[in-house]
Amino acid sequence: MQNTTSKHSLWQFIDDQAGFRVQHPDALSRLYFPLANEAGILSSITPDLHGDIKTNHDSFLTLPVTIEDLHDSKSSRNFWVYVEGKGAWSLTGMSASQHAAKFLRKPKEKVTLDAGMLWHKITRENEDWGLKAEITNFAPVSNDTLEIMIVTLTNTSSSRIKVTPTSAIPIFGRSADNLRDHHHVTSLLHRIVSHPAGVILKPTMSFDERGHKINETIYAVLGATAGGEFPVGSFFTTLSFIGEGGHLEAPQAILENAPPPQKDGASYHGKSAIGALRFKTTALASREKISFVLMLGIATREHQIE
């Protein structure tokens, strides 16, 4: 084991496989980590779960980013809970109020990063809310081009806490070229479909300056509780989630604990997509925990999502 002290953080090795721990990683603006598997998933991830998920230059599940975007973009792998009697808390620290507390030098949260060979875990604890979140991301050793995200929420208070959990992962679903070329037009090609476990996006076409062709790639954000329960509903489009005047760090659906649209198998055409999966409201007793498993995947005709 080795400890190294810097101006911003304390880190140490935690095992014999190069696993390490960083205290206060949210104080480092350009810290990111790779996640990948032999099937072809290529991800980058930061302590606040920014970064992108892709298989190649033309197939990005999430918004393509550079190192400068890691601290500027509001698009991330966010996960929220609405706490009855208190309001909304982001388990990744990606809310307007949490940002304000950090930059006003009034942080109320303890954040720790554990990482190793292609796995990444963030632990965030807020004593005022009486909650601790542990989020682990990795790309499984399999033939599936997906990233797994395991979220565990623990009630650390002495009182019963009632929480409503919701994921919030914007789905880009196209080529990195479309970030600057035909960005809006390509969103008009989006076909968003309700799935019992979440949200699937299959654009009708893919095109850039090289040409136009029928799209054969599917992008998905699917999830369930550790016990196998599907979400009770989803917000399928970014606008339906953030609301008029809202944004990803202050979404109306979370701040007002609004119910999602009815899960009726409807399709939503020509809109920006988001994997905002709403799970059922749960009352956690003191020291009780609840876990969720999210699958962030990209599939071609050879890899079907059922």
Short mmCIF file of C-alpha atoms in Angstrom, two decimals:
data_model
loop_
_atom_site.label_atom_id
_atom_site.label_comp_id
_atom_site.label_asym_id
_atom_site.label_seq_id
_atom_site.Cartn_x
_atom_site.Cartn_y
_atom_site.Cartn_z
CA MET A 1 0.00 0.00 0.00
CA GLN A 2 1.17 3.48 -0.79
CA ASN A 3 -0.27 6.85 0.19
CA THR A 4 0.35 9.99 -1.81
CA THR A 5 -0.81 13.41 -0.69
CA SER A 6 -1.53 16.24 -3.14
CA LYS A 7 -3.03 19.66 -2.85
CA HIS A 8 -6.49 18.35 -3.69
CA SER A 9 -6.69 14.71 -2.68
CA LEU A 10 -5.25 11.70 -0.91
CA TRP A 11 -4.86 8.45 -2.85
CA GLN A 12 -3.67 4.97 -2.01
CA PHE A 13 -3.45 1.51 -3.53
CA ILE A 14 -6.11 -0.80 -2.09
CA ASP A 15 -5.20 -4.23 -3.52
CA ASP A 16 -2.54 -6.17 -5.40
CA GLN A 17 -4.22 -5.65 -8.80
CA ALA A 18 -3.44 -1.91 -9.07
CA GLY A 19 -6.77 -0.93 -7.55
CA PHE A 20 -6.63 2.48 -5.95
CA ARG A 21 -8.69 4.92 -3.86
CA VAL A 22 -8.89 8.70 -4.20
CA GLN A 23 -10.42 10.96 -1.55
CA HIS A 24 -12.32 14.04 -2.79
CA PRO A 25 -11.95 13.17 -6.51
CA ASP A 26 -14.59 15.78 -7.37
CA ALA A 27 -11.91 18.41 -6.66
CA LEU A 28 -10.00 17.28 -9.76
CA SER A 29 -11.39 18.74 -13.00
CA ARG A 30 -9.67 16.45 -15.53
CA LEU A 31 -9.70 13.07 -13.82
CA TYR A 32 -11.25 10.38 -16.02
CA PHE A 33 -10.99 6.63 -16.41
CA PRO A 34 -11.45 4.16 -19.33
CA LEU A 35 -13.98 1.32 -19.40
CA ALA A 36 -13.91 -1.23 -22.22
CA ASN A 37 -14.44 -4.86 -23.16
CA GLU A 38 -13.46 -7.18 -26.02
CA ALA A 39 -16.94 -6.91 -27.55
CA GLY A 40 -16.10 -3.34 -28.51
CA ILE A 41 -17.59 -1.03 -25.89
CA LEU A 42 -15.38 2.02 -25.30
CA SER A 43 -16.27 4.35 -22.44
CA SER A 44 -14.76 7.16 -20.45
CA ILE A 45 -16.00 8.04 -16.98
CA THR A 46 -15.29 10.75 -14.39
CA PRO A 47 -15.98 10.99 -10.63
CA ASP A 48 -19.30 12.72 -11.38
CA LEU A 49 -20.04 10.16 -14.11
CA HIS A 50 -19.43 12.40 -17.10
CA GLY A 51 -17.79 10.86 -20.14
CA ASP A 52 -19.06 9.04 -23.20
CA ILE A 53 -20.11 5.51 -24.19
CA LYS A 54 -19.45 4.32 -27.75
CA THR A 55 -18.34 1.44 -29.97
CA ASN A 56 -16.71 3.56 -32.68
CA HIS A 57 -16.66 7.06 -34.15
CA ASP A 58 -20.11 6.59 -35.70
CA SER A 59 -21.95 4.95 -32.78
CA PHE A 60 -22.17 7.02 -29.59
CA LEU A 61 -24.76 6.12 -26.99
CA THR A 62 -24.04 9.32 -25.07
CA LEU A 63 -22.80 12.74 -26.12
CA PRO A 64 -19.22 12.68 -27.49
CA VAL A 65 -16.86 14.60 -25.23
CA THR A 66 -13.33 15.95 -25.05
CA ILE A 67 -11.37 16.53 -21.86
CA GLU A 68 -12.72 20.11 -21.69
CA ASP A 69 -16.32 18.86 -21.92
CA LEU A 70 -15.83 16.72 -18.82
CA HIS A 71 -16.36 19.71 -16.55
CA ASP A 72 -18.58 21.84 -18.82
CA SER A 73 -21.32 19.53 -20.08
CA LYS A 74 -24.54 18.90 -18.14
CA SER A 75 -24.99 15.55 -19.91
CA SER A 76 -23.86 12.67 -17.68
CA ARG A 77 -24.85 9.30 -16.22
CA ASN A 78 -26.99 10.93 -13.55
CA PHE A 79 -29.18 9.19 -10.97
CA TRP A 80 -31.61 11.07 -8.72
CA VAL A 81 -33.78 10.44 -5.72
CA TYR A 82 -36.65 12.61 -4.60
CA VAL A 83 -36.73 12.47 -0.82
CA GLU A 84 -40.14 13.05 0.75
CA GLY A 85 -40.10 16.20 2.86
CA LYS A 86 -36.68 17.34 1.59
CA GLY A 87 -36.54 17.45 -2.20
CA ALA A 88 -34.16 16.17 -4.88
CA TRP A 89 -30.65 14.77 -4.43
CA SER A 90 -28.29 13.69 -7.21
CA LEU A 91 -26.32 10.57 -6.31
CA THR A 92 -23.56 11.75 -8.69
CA GLY A 93 -23.34 15.32 -7.40
CA MET A 94 -24.78 16.67 -10.66
CA SER A 95 -27.40 19.10 -9.39
CA ALA A 96 -27.39 22.89 -9.38
CA SER A 97 -27.53 23.03 -5.59
CA GLN A 98 -24.63 20.57 -5.14
CA HIS A 99 -22.51 22.56 -7.58
CA ALA A 100 -23.27 25.75 -5.72
CA ALA A 101 -22.31 24.20 -2.37
CA LYS A 102 -19.01 22.95 -3.79
CA PHE A 103 -17.95 26.23 -5.36
CA LEU A 104 -19.09 28.27 -2.40
CA ARG A 105 -16.72 26.09 -0.37
CA LYS A 106 -19.61 24.71 1.66
CA PRO A 107 -19.51 21.04 0.67
CA LYS A 108 -21.71 18.76 2.74
CA GLU A 109 -20.74 15.53 1.03
CA LYS A 110 -17.93 13.04 1.42
CA VAL A 111 -16.84 11.59 -1.94
CA THR A 112 -14.49 8.65 -2.54
CA LEU A 113 -13.37 7.03 -5.78
CA ASP A 114 -12.28 3.39 -5.98
CA ALA A 115 -11.08 2.09 -9.32
CA GLY A 116 -9.13 -0.77 -10.82
CA MET A 117 -8.68 -2.69 -14.06
CA LEU A 118 -11.63 -1.34 -16.05
CA TRP A 119 -14.02 -0.83 -13.13
CA HIS A 120 -14.94 2.43 -11.42
CA LYS A 121 -16.82 3.03 -8.16
CA ILE A 122 -17.94 6.30 -6.58
CA THR A 123 -19.19 6.56 -3.00
CA ARG A 124 -21.00 9.75 -2.02
CA GLU A 125 -22.38 10.37 1.46
CA ASN A 126 -24.45 13.32 2.66
CA GLU A 127 -25.00 13.48 6.42
CA ASP A 128 -27.70 16.17 6.15
CA TRP A 129 -29.79 13.94 3.88
CA GLY A 130 -28.91 10.76 5.75
CA LEU A 131 -28.04 8.98 2.52
CA LYS A 132 -25.05 7.18 1.05
CA ALA A 133 -24.77 6.26 -2.64
CA GLU A 134 -22.41 3.72 -4.17
CA ILE A 135 -22.24 3.59 -7.98
CA THR A 136 -20.11 1.01 -9.79
CA ASN A 137 -19.57 1.08 -13.57
CA PHE A 138 -17.84 -1.56 -15.68
CA ALA A 139 -17.98 -3.22 -19.09
CA PRO A 140 -18.66 -6.95 -18.56
CA VAL A 141 -16.47 -9.68 -19.99
CA SER A 142 -18.98 -10.87 -22.61
CA ASN A 143 -19.99 -10.56 -26.23
CA ASP A 144 -22.30 -7.68 -25.35
CA THR A 145 -21.44 -4.08 -26.21
CA LEU A 146 -22.74 -2.53 -23.02
CA GLU A 147 -21.72 -0.83 -19.83
CA ILE A 148 -23.22 -1.93 -16.52
CA MET A 149 -24.05 0.62 -13.83
CA ILE A 150 -24.93 -0.67 -10.35
CA VAL A 151 -26.46 1.89 -8.00
CA THR A 152 -26.88 1.23 -4.27
CA LEU A 153 -28.59 3.70 -1.95
CA THR A 154 -28.34 3.33 1.84
CA ASN A 155 -30.27 5.14 4.56
CA THR A 156 -27.54 6.19 7.01
CA SER A 157 -29.90 8.14 9.28
CA SER A 158 -31.79 6.91 12.31
CA SER A 159 -35.14 7.73 10.70
CA ARG A 160 -37.25 6.19 7.97
CA ILE A 161 -36.72 7.87 4.57
CA LYS A 162 -39.10 7.70 1.64
CA VAL A 163 -37.36 7.96 -1.75
CA THR A 164 -38.39 8.00 -5.42
CA PRO A 165 -35.43 6.97 -7.66
CA THR A 166 -34.96 8.07 -11.29
CA SER A 167 -32.05 7.58 -13.68
CA ALA A 168 -31.21 10.41 -16.10
CA ILE A 169 -28.92 9.40 -18.98
CA PRO A 170 -29.31 11.42 -22.21
CA ILE A 171 -29.07 9.26 -25.35
CA PHE A 172 -27.16 10.83 -28.26
CA GLY A 173 -27.52 7.83 -30.58
CA ARG A 174 -25.51 8.81 -33.67
CA SER A 175 -22.08 9.65 -35.08
CA ALA A 176 -19.63 12.01 -33.42
CA ASP A 177 -19.69 13.95 -36.71
CA ASN A 178 -23.30 14.89 -35.98
CA LEU A 179 -22.27 16.84 -32.90
CA ARG A 180 -21.25 19.68 -35.21
CA ASP A 181 -22.81 18.55 -38.50
CA HIS A 182 -26.61 18.13 -38.82
CA HIS A 183 -27.03 17.95 -35.04
CA HIS A 184 -30.68 19.01 -35.00
CA VAL A 185 -31.62 17.37 -38.30
CA THR A 186 -30.35 13.97 -37.17
CA SER A 187 -32.47 14.19 -34.01
CA LEU A 188 -35.52 14.39 -36.31
CA LEU A 189 -34.63 10.85 -37.41
CA HIS A 190 -34.91 9.51 -33.87
CA ARG A 191 -37.49 6.85 -33.14
CA ILE A 192 -37.84 6.34 -29.38
CA VAL A 193 -39.63 3.23 -28.23
CA SER A 194 -40.89 2.27 -24.79
CA HIS A 195 -39.51 -0.99 -23.41
CA PRO A 196 -40.67 -2.72 -20.20
CA ALA A 197 -37.17 -2.16 -18.77
CA GLY A 198 -36.59 1.37 -20.08
CA VAL A 199 -35.94 3.26 -23.31
CA ILE A 200 -34.72 2.18 -26.76
CA LEU A 201 -33.64 4.53 -29.55
CA LYS A 202 -33.36 3.41 -33.18
CA PRO A 203 -32.81 6.27 -35.65
CA THR A 204 -34.28 5.58 -39.09
CA MET A 205 -31.14 6.67 -40.93
CA SER A 206 -27.56 7.66 -40.31
CA PHE A 207 -25.93 10.30 -42.43
CA ASP A 208 -23.03 12.71 -42.60
CA GLU A 209 -20.93 14.12 -45.42
CA ARG A 210 -20.00 10.59 -46.53
CA GLY A 211 -23.56 9.77 -47.44
CA HIS A 212 -26.94 8.49 -46.23
CA LYS A 213 -27.89 4.94 -45.27
CA ILE A 214 -30.48 2.98 -43.35
CA ASN A 215 -29.52 2.79 -39.69
CA GLU A 216 -29.08 -0.68 -38.18
CA THR A 217 -27.87 0.37 -34.73
CA ILE A 218 -29.99 0.40 -31.57
CA TYR A 219 -29.17 2.39 -28.42
CA ALA A 220 -30.72 1.48 -25.08
CA VAL A 221 -30.89 2.44 -21.42
CA LEU A 222 -32.55 -0.41 -19.54
CA GLY A 223 -32.79 -1.13 -15.85
CA ALA A 224 -34.28 -3.04 -12.96
CA THR A 225 -33.99 -3.28 -9.21
CA ALA A 226 -31.63 -5.86 -7.74
CA GLY A 227 -34.75 -7.96 -7.19
CA GLY A 228 -35.64 -7.85 -10.89
CA GLU A 229 -38.46 -5.29 -10.79
CA PHE A 230 -38.74 -3.13 -13.90
CA PRO A 231 -39.22 0.64 -13.71
CA VAL A 232 -42.76 1.87 -13.15
CA GLY A 233 -42.34 4.18 -16.15
CA SER A 234 -39.90 6.35 -18.08
CA PHE A 235 -39.47 9.85 -19.42
CA PHE A 236 -38.50 9.28 -23.04
CA THR A 237 -37.57 12.75 -24.30
CA THR A 238 -35.25 15.33 -22.81
CA LEU A 239 -37.94 18.01 -22.92
CA SER A 240 -40.49 15.89 -21.07
CA PHE A 241 -37.89 15.28 -18.37
CA ILE A 242 -36.39 18.74 -17.87
CA GLY A 243 -39.60 20.70 -18.56
CA GLU A 244 -39.85 24.21 -19.98
CA GLY A 245 -37.12 26.38 -18.47
CA GLY A 246 -35.46 23.43 -16.77
CA HIS A 247 -32.15 21.72 -17.49
CA LEU A 248 -30.37 18.48 -16.71
CA GLU A 249 -29.05 19.76 -13.37
CA ALA A 250 -32.48 21.06 -12.33
CA PRO A 251 -35.07 18.89 -14.14
CA GLN A 252 -38.73 19.60 -13.54
CA ALA A 253 -39.63 15.91 -13.44
CA ILE A 254 -37.34 15.45 -10.42
CA LEU A 255 -37.81 18.73 -8.59
CA GLU A 256 -41.61 18.36 -8.72
CA ASN A 257 -41.53 14.55 -8.43
CA ALA A 258 -43.78 14.44 -11.49
CA PRO A 259 -45.14 11.08 -12.67
CA PRO A 260 -43.78 9.71 -15.97
CA PRO A 261 -45.99 9.27 -19.05
CA GLN A 262 -48.04 6.11 -19.16
CA LYS A 263 -45.94 3.12 -20.26
CA ASP A 264 -48.09 2.11 -23.20
CA GLY A 265 -45.54 1.12 -25.83
CA ALA A 266 -45.85 4.48 -27.57
CA SER A 267 -43.14 5.77 -29.90
CA TYR A 268 -41.76 9.29 -29.76
CA HIS A 269 -40.46 10.58 -33.07
CA GLY A 270 -37.97 13.30 -33.91
CA LYS A 271 -37.00 14.27 -30.36
CA SER A 272 -33.84 14.19 -28.26
CA ALA A 273 -33.94 11.00 -26.19
CA ILE A 274 -33.15 10.31 -22.56
CA GLY A 275 -33.05 7.17 -20.43
CA ALA A 276 -34.93 8.60 -17.45
CA LEU A 277 -36.23 5.45 -15.74
CA ARG A 278 -38.54 6.01 -12.80
CA PHE A 279 -38.52 3.29 -10.14
CA LYS A 280 -41.21 2.82 -7.53
CA THR A 281 -41.24 4.91 -4.38
CA THR A 282 -39.66 3.02 -1.48
CA ALA A 283 -39.50 3.67 2.27
CA LEU A 284 -36.05 2.80 3.64
CA ALA A 285 -35.66 2.00 7.30
CA SER A 286 -32.48 3.05 9.10
CA ARG A 287 -29.45 1.25 7.57
CA GLU A 288 -31.63 -0.33 4.88
CA LYS A 289 -30.40 -0.24 1.29
CA ILE A 290 -31.82 -0.65 -2.19
CA SER A 291 -29.96 -1.41 -5.43
CA PHE A 292 -30.56 -0.90 -9.14
CA VAL A 293 -28.85 -2.31 -12.22
CA LEU A 294 -28.71 -0.22 -15.41
CA MET A 295 -27.60 -1.57 -18.79
CA LEU A 296 -26.29 1.09 -21.17
CA GLY A 297 -26.00 -0.66 -24.50
CA ILE A 298 -25.38 -0.34 -28.22
CA ALA A 299 -26.63 -3.17 -30.44
CA THR A 300 -26.45 -3.97 -34.15
CA ARG A 301 -28.41 -6.53 -36.13
CA GLU A 302 -26.08 -9.20 -34.75
CA HIS A 303 -26.92 -8.23 -31.16
CA GLN A 304 -30.66 -7.95 -30.65
CA ILE A 305 -32.28 -6.40 -27.55
CA GLU A 306 -35.31 -8.33 -26.37
#
